[in-house]
């Protein structure tokens, strides 16, 4: 069964550094999402992407964050200047169009900012 | 999309027993979806129930929906240790963001 793949599984970076998290959504999916989960807390929405543009974003997704779908298969999340509080699991998800299509999640990238 | 409130927050049972988790929501839904999250992993879709359905089965899972009470329940029958995970309900009416609650943390003891 096709799945969403995320790399790397774990990323350690120093405060102030830029990181790029990579995702390959399921190939025929049209909607793409990034969520994050700080340890012990709820899964939080960051951004959704459709038709090559951001369709919705949360307050968390400030100017330090950006997303790209550079080549029709990858979907990346960039954090320009990481902060300690960016440490979390970052999940990529994708779905088909339609209100009854479920989200398919990757296994996440654990980002540790030191 | 609205947040579902799962109840109880934690549930511990013995292997072979049934596990029941409940979900309440505040406003009308189009469809309700249940997801599972194993520790440190991504969420996995389990089952979807539409607003005009009252009950749905998938393997050992049974979901009910009571729109008059704005509530749903997830029953896992004959539980296994591998069912140990957190379970979430979400209102997923369109392609917009999903809002997640704290879930029910299920521990199935061998």
PDB file of N, CA and C in Angstrom, chain A residues 31 33 35 37 40-45 56 89 91 95-108 110, chain B residues 3 5 30-31 33 35 37 40-45 48 50-51 88 92-102:
ATOM      1  N   UNK A  31      -3.905  17.078  -1.679  1.00  0.00           N
ATOM      2  CA  UNK A  31      -3.831  17.991  -0.538  1.00  0.00           C
ATOM      3  C   UNK A  31      -2.680  17.551   0.345  1.00  0.00           C
ATOM      4  N   UNK A  33      -0.216  18.487   3.956  1.00  0.00           N
ATOM      5  CA  UNK A  33      -0.293  19.146   5.259  1.00  0.00           C
ATOM      6  C   UNK A  33       1.004  18.913   6.040  1.00  0.00           C
ATOM      7  N   UNK A  35       1.875  18.970  10.199  1.00  0.00           N
ATOM      8  CA  UNK A  35       1.438  19.065  11.586  1.00  0.00           C
ATOM      9  C   UNK A  35       2.679  18.898  12.462  1.00  0.00           C
ATOM     10  N   UNK A  37       3.905  17.936  16.732  1.00  0.00           N
ATOM     11  CA  UNK A  37       3.485  17.475  18.049  1.00  0.00           C
ATOM     12  C   UNK A  37       4.659  17.627  19.003  1.00  0.00           C
ATOM     13  N   UNK A  40       4.240  15.056  24.444  1.00  0.00           N
ATOM     14  CA  UNK A  40       3.211  15.047  25.472  1.00  0.00           C
ATOM     15  C   UNK A  40       2.040  15.975  25.200  1.00  0.00           C
ATOM     16  N   UNK A  41       2.052  16.644  24.045  1.00  0.00           N
ATOM     17  CA  UNK A  41       0.987  17.595  23.757  1.00  0.00           C
ATOM     18  C   UNK A  41       0.178  17.159  22.529  1.00  0.00           C
ATOM     19  N   UNK A  42      -0.809  17.955  22.203  1.00  0.00           N
ATOM     20  CA  UNK A  42      -1.684  17.645  21.083  1.00  0.00           C
ATOM     21  C   UNK A  42      -0.954  17.787  19.747  1.00  0.00           C
ATOM     22  N   UNK A  43      -1.479  17.126  18.760  1.00  0.00           N
ATOM     23  CA  UNK A  43      -1.030  17.343  17.389  1.00  0.00           C
ATOM     24  C   UNK A  43      -1.574  18.700  16.938  1.00  0.00           C
ATOM     25  N   UNK A  44      -0.686  19.544  16.407  1.00  0.00           N
ATOM     26  CA  UNK A  44      -1.088  20.906  16.022  1.00  0.00           C
ATOM     27  C   UNK A  44      -0.937  21.086  14.526  1.00  0.00           C
ATOM     28  N   UNK A  45      -1.903  21.718  13.923  1.00  0.00           N
ATOM     29  CA  UNK A  45      -1.867  22.021  12.501  1.00  0.00           C
ATOM     30  C   UNK A  45      -0.882  23.157  12.241  1.00  0.00           C
ATOM     31  N   UNK A  56      -4.198  27.152   3.783  1.00  0.00           N
ATOM     32  CA  UNK A  56      -4.517  27.541   5.158  1.00  0.00           C
ATOM     33  C   UNK A  56      -3.246  27.427   5.998  1.00  0.00           C
ATOM     34  N   UNK A  89       7.950  16.639  17.079  1.00  0.00           N
ATOM     35  CA  UNK A  89       7.780  15.722  15.946  1.00  0.00           C
ATOM     36  C   UNK A  89       7.006  16.471  14.874  1.00  0.00           C
ATOM     37  N   UNK A  91       4.977  16.053  11.379  1.00  0.00           N
ATOM     38  CA  UNK A  91       4.302  15.061  10.558  1.00  0.00           C
ATOM     39  C   UNK A  91       3.818  15.681   9.261  1.00  0.00           C
ATOM     40  N   UNK A  95      -3.775  13.726   1.246  1.00  0.00           N
ATOM     41  CA  UNK A  95      -5.079  13.100   1.029  1.00  0.00           C
ATOM     42  C   UNK A  95      -5.540  13.354  -0.391  1.00  0.00           C
ATOM     43  N   UNK A  96      -6.468  12.504  -0.792  1.00  0.00           N
ATOM     44  CA  UNK A  96      -7.164  12.731  -2.046  1.00  0.00           C
ATOM     45  C   UNK A  96      -8.155  13.869  -1.851  1.00  0.00           C
ATOM     46  N   UNK A  97      -8.687  14.376  -2.923  1.00  0.00           N
ATOM     47  CA  UNK A  97      -9.776  15.344  -2.829  1.00  0.00           C
ATOM     48  C   UNK A  97     -11.016  14.614  -2.320  1.00  0.00           C
ATOM     49  N   UNK A  98     -11.930  15.366  -1.773  1.00  0.00           N
ATOM     50  CA  UNK A  98     -13.190  14.769  -1.354  1.00  0.00           C
ATOM     51  C   UNK A  98     -13.328  14.743   0.156  1.00  0.00           C
ATOM     52  N   UNK A  99     -14.542  14.986   0.596  1.00  0.00           N
ATOM     53  CA  UNK A  99     -14.770  15.127   2.031  1.00  0.00           C
ATOM     54  C   UNK A  99     -14.681  13.800   2.773  1.00  0.00           C
ATOM     55  N   UNK A 100     -14.716  12.677   2.093  1.00  0.00           N
ATOM     56  CA  UNK A 100     -14.662  11.389   2.777  1.00  0.00           C
ATOM     57  C   UNK A 100     -13.299  10.722   2.645  1.00  0.00           C
ATOM     58  N   UNK A 101     -12.330  11.435   2.137  1.00  0.00           N
ATOM     59  CA  UNK A 101     -10.988  10.877   1.994  1.00  0.00           C
ATOM     60  C   UNK A 101     -10.198  11.112   3.270  1.00  0.00           C
ATOM     61  N   UNK A 102      -9.637  10.063   3.851  1.00  0.00           N
ATOM     62  CA  UNK A 102      -8.882  10.242   5.092  1.00  0.00           C
ATOM     63  C   UNK A 102      -7.492  10.811   4.838  1.00  0.00           C
ATOM     64  N   UNK A 103      -6.902  11.317   5.906  1.00  0.00           N
ATOM     65  CA  UNK A 103      -5.514  11.762   5.871  1.00  0.00           C
ATOM     66  C   UNK A 103      -4.589  10.557   6.010  1.00  0.00           C
ATOM     67  N   UNK A 104      -3.489  10.601   5.250  1.00  0.00           N
ATOM     68  CA  UNK A 104      -2.447   9.598   5.387  1.00  0.00           C
ATOM     69  C   UNK A 104      -1.208  10.318   5.923  1.00  0.00           C
ATOM     70  N   UNK A 105      -0.706   9.829   7.046  1.00  0.00           N
ATOM     71  CA  UNK A 105       0.427  10.474   7.698  1.00  0.00           C
ATOM     72  C   UNK A 105       1.720   9.709   7.452  1.00  0.00           C
ATOM     73  N   UNK A 106       2.818  10.461   7.430  1.00  0.00           N
ATOM     74  CA  UNK A 106       4.127   9.846   7.504  1.00  0.00           C
ATOM     75  C   UNK A 106       4.462   9.539   8.963  1.00  0.00           C
ATOM     76  N   UNK A 107       5.607   8.907   9.182  1.00  0.00           N
ATOM     77  CA  UNK A 107       6.011   8.550  10.540  1.00  0.00           C
ATOM     78  C   UNK A 107       6.742   9.665  11.271  1.00  0.00           C
ATOM     79  N   UNK A 108       6.902  10.777  10.608  1.00  0.00           N
ATOM     80  CA  UNK A 108       7.393  11.953  11.295  1.00  0.00           C
ATOM     81  C   UNK A 108       8.898  12.127  11.274  1.00  0.00           C
ATOM     82  N   UNK A 110      11.643  13.706  13.945  1.00  0.00           N
ATOM     83  CA  UNK A 110      11.849  14.287  15.271  1.00  0.00           C
ATOM     84  C   UNK A 110      12.918  15.347  15.173  1.00  0.00           C
TER      85      UNK A 110
ATOM     86  N   UNK B   3     -12.672  20.321  17.106  1.00  0.00           N
ATOM     87  CA  UNK B   3     -11.964  19.331  17.918  1.00  0.00           C
ATOM     88  C   UNK B   3     -12.956  18.352  18.522  1.00  0.00           C
ATOM     89  N   UNK B   5     -13.613  15.635  21.585  1.00  0.00           N
ATOM     90  CA  UNK B   5     -13.144  15.428  22.957  1.00  0.00           C
ATOM     91  C   UNK B   5     -13.270  13.955  23.274  1.00  0.00           C
ATOM     92  N   UNK B  30     -20.016  16.549   9.205  1.00  0.00           N
ATOM     93  CA  UNK B  30     -20.249  15.903   7.916  1.00  0.00           C
ATOM     94  C   UNK B  30     -19.864  14.434   8.026  1.00  0.00           C
ATOM     95  N   UNK B  31     -18.671  14.209   8.570  1.00  0.00           N
ATOM     96  CA  UNK B  31     -18.266  12.852   8.889  1.00  0.00           C
ATOM     97  C   UNK B  31     -17.275  12.899  10.035  1.00  0.00           C
ATOM     98  N   UNK B  33     -14.055  10.863  11.861  1.00  0.00           N
ATOM     99  CA  UNK B  33     -13.023   9.863  11.602  1.00  0.00           C
ATOM    100  C   UNK B  33     -12.295   9.521  12.896  1.00  0.00           C
ATOM    101  N   UNK B  35      -8.704   7.879  14.417  1.00  0.00           N
ATOM    102  CA  UNK B  35      -7.315   7.613  14.088  1.00  0.00           C
ATOM    103  C   UNK B  35      -6.627   6.993  15.301  1.00  0.00           C
ATOM    104  N   UNK B  37      -2.651   6.453  17.078  1.00  0.00           N
ATOM    105  CA  UNK B  37      -1.254   6.871  17.054  1.00  0.00           C
ATOM    106  C   UNK B  37      -0.471   5.995  18.018  1.00  0.00           C
ATOM    107  N   UNK B  40       5.106   7.903  19.382  1.00  0.00           N
ATOM    108  CA  UNK B  40       6.164   8.468  18.559  1.00  0.00           C
ATOM    109  C   UNK B  40       6.008   8.256  17.071  1.00  0.00           C
ATOM    110  N   UNK B  41       4.849   7.765  16.653  1.00  0.00           N
ATOM    111  CA  UNK B  41       4.652   7.494  15.224  1.00  0.00           C
ATOM    112  C   UNK B  41       3.557   8.390  14.657  1.00  0.00           C
ATOM    113  N   UNK B  42       3.350   8.302  13.349  1.00  0.00           N
ATOM    114  CA  UNK B  42       2.292   9.062  12.708  1.00  0.00           C
ATOM    115  C   UNK B  42       0.927   8.476  12.995  1.00  0.00           C
ATOM    116  N   UNK B  43      -0.080   9.284  12.742  1.00  0.00           N
ATOM    117  CA  UNK B  43      -1.458   8.831  12.963  1.00  0.00           C
ATOM    118  C   UNK B  43      -1.905   7.949  11.806  1.00  0.00           C
ATOM    119  N   UNK B  44      -2.707   6.973  12.143  1.00  0.00           N
ATOM    120  CA  UNK B  44      -3.211   6.034  11.141  1.00  0.00           C
ATOM    121  C   UNK B  44      -4.729   6.079  11.158  1.00  0.00           C
ATOM    122  N   UNK B  45      -5.293   6.277   9.987  1.00  0.00           N
ATOM    123  CA  UNK B  45      -6.751   6.303   9.878  1.00  0.00           C
ATOM    124  C   UNK B  45      -7.326   4.919  10.134  1.00  0.00           C
ATOM    125  N   UNK B  48     -14.135   5.702   9.224  1.00  0.00           N
ATOM    126  CA  UNK B  48     -14.889   6.936   8.999  1.00  0.00           C
ATOM    127  C   UNK B  48     -16.363   6.599   9.078  1.00  0.00           C
ATOM    128  N   UNK B  50     -20.118   8.473   8.390  1.00  0.00           N
ATOM    129  CA  UNK B  50     -20.772   9.654   7.848  1.00  0.00           C
ATOM    130  C   UNK B  50     -21.904  10.084   8.771  1.00  0.00           C
ATOM    131  N   UNK B  51     -22.318  11.321   8.625  1.00  0.00           N
ATOM    132  CA  UNK B  51     -23.322  11.870   9.542  1.00  0.00           C
ATOM    133  C   UNK B  51     -24.672  11.162   9.413  1.00  0.00           C
ATOM    134  N   UNK B  88      -7.915   8.874  18.536  1.00  0.00           N
ATOM    135  CA  UNK B  88      -8.445  10.219  18.355  1.00  0.00           C
ATOM    136  C   UNK B  88      -9.661  10.200  17.439  1.00  0.00           C
ATOM    137  N   UNK B  92     -14.119  15.725  10.214  1.00  0.00           N
ATOM    138  CA  UNK B  92     -13.337  15.883   8.985  1.00  0.00           C
ATOM    139  C   UNK B  92     -14.255  16.148   7.806  1.00  0.00           C
ATOM    140  N   UNK B  93     -14.937  17.266   7.834  1.00  0.00           N
ATOM    141  CA  UNK B  93     -15.965  17.522   6.841  1.00  0.00           C
ATOM    142  C   UNK B  93     -15.483  17.973   5.488  1.00  0.00           C
ATOM    143  N   UNK B  94     -14.260  18.463   5.408  1.00  0.00           N
ATOM    144  CA  UNK B  94     -13.799  18.970   4.116  1.00  0.00           C
ATOM    145  C   UNK B  94     -12.294  18.785   4.040  1.00  0.00           C
ATOM    146  N   UNK B  95     -11.648  19.503   3.164  1.00  0.00           N
ATOM    147  CA  UNK B  95     -10.207  19.316   2.985  1.00  0.00           C
ATOM    148  C   UNK B  95      -9.383  20.243   3.869  1.00  0.00           C
ATOM    149  N   UNK B  96     -10.041  20.891   4.801  1.00  0.00           N
ATOM    150  CA  UNK B  96      -9.327  21.824   5.661  1.00  0.00           C
ATOM    151  C   UNK B  96      -8.607  21.099   6.792  1.00  0.00           C
ATOM    152  N   UNK B  97      -7.965  21.891   7.622  1.00  0.00           N
ATOM    153  CA  UNK B  97      -7.166  21.323   8.704  1.00  0.00           C
ATOM    154  C   UNK B  97      -8.048  20.492   9.626  1.00  0.00           C
ATOM    155  N   UNK B  98      -7.418  19.506  10.257  1.00  0.00           N
ATOM    156  CA  UNK B  98      -8.072  18.746  11.308  1.00  0.00           C
ATOM    157  C   UNK B  98      -7.563  19.272  12.644  1.00  0.00           C
ATOM    158  N   UNK B  99      -8.471  19.333  13.599  1.00  0.00           N
ATOM    159  CA  UNK B  99      -8.113  19.810  14.933  1.00  0.00           C
ATOM    160  C   UNK B  99      -8.148  18.622  15.869  1.00  0.00           C
ATOM    161  N   UNK B 100      -7.038  18.355  16.527  1.00  0.00           N
ATOM    162  CA  UNK B 100      -6.871  17.136  17.318  1.00  0.00           C
ATOM    163  C   UNK B 100      -7.019  17.428  18.808  1.00  0.00           C
ATOM    164  N   UNK B 101      -7.654  16.485  19.491  1.00  0.00           N
ATOM    165  CA  UNK B 101      -7.733  16.549  20.943  1.00  0.00           C
ATOM    166  C   UNK B 101      -6.570  15.799  21.560  1.00  0.00           C
ATOM    167  N   UNK B 102      -6.722  15.494  22.844  1.00  0.00           N
ATOM    168  CA  UNK B 102      -5.668  14.773  23.559  1.00  0.00           C
ATOM    169  C   UNK B 102      -5.742  13.267  23.374  1.00  0.00           C
TER     170      UNK B 102
END
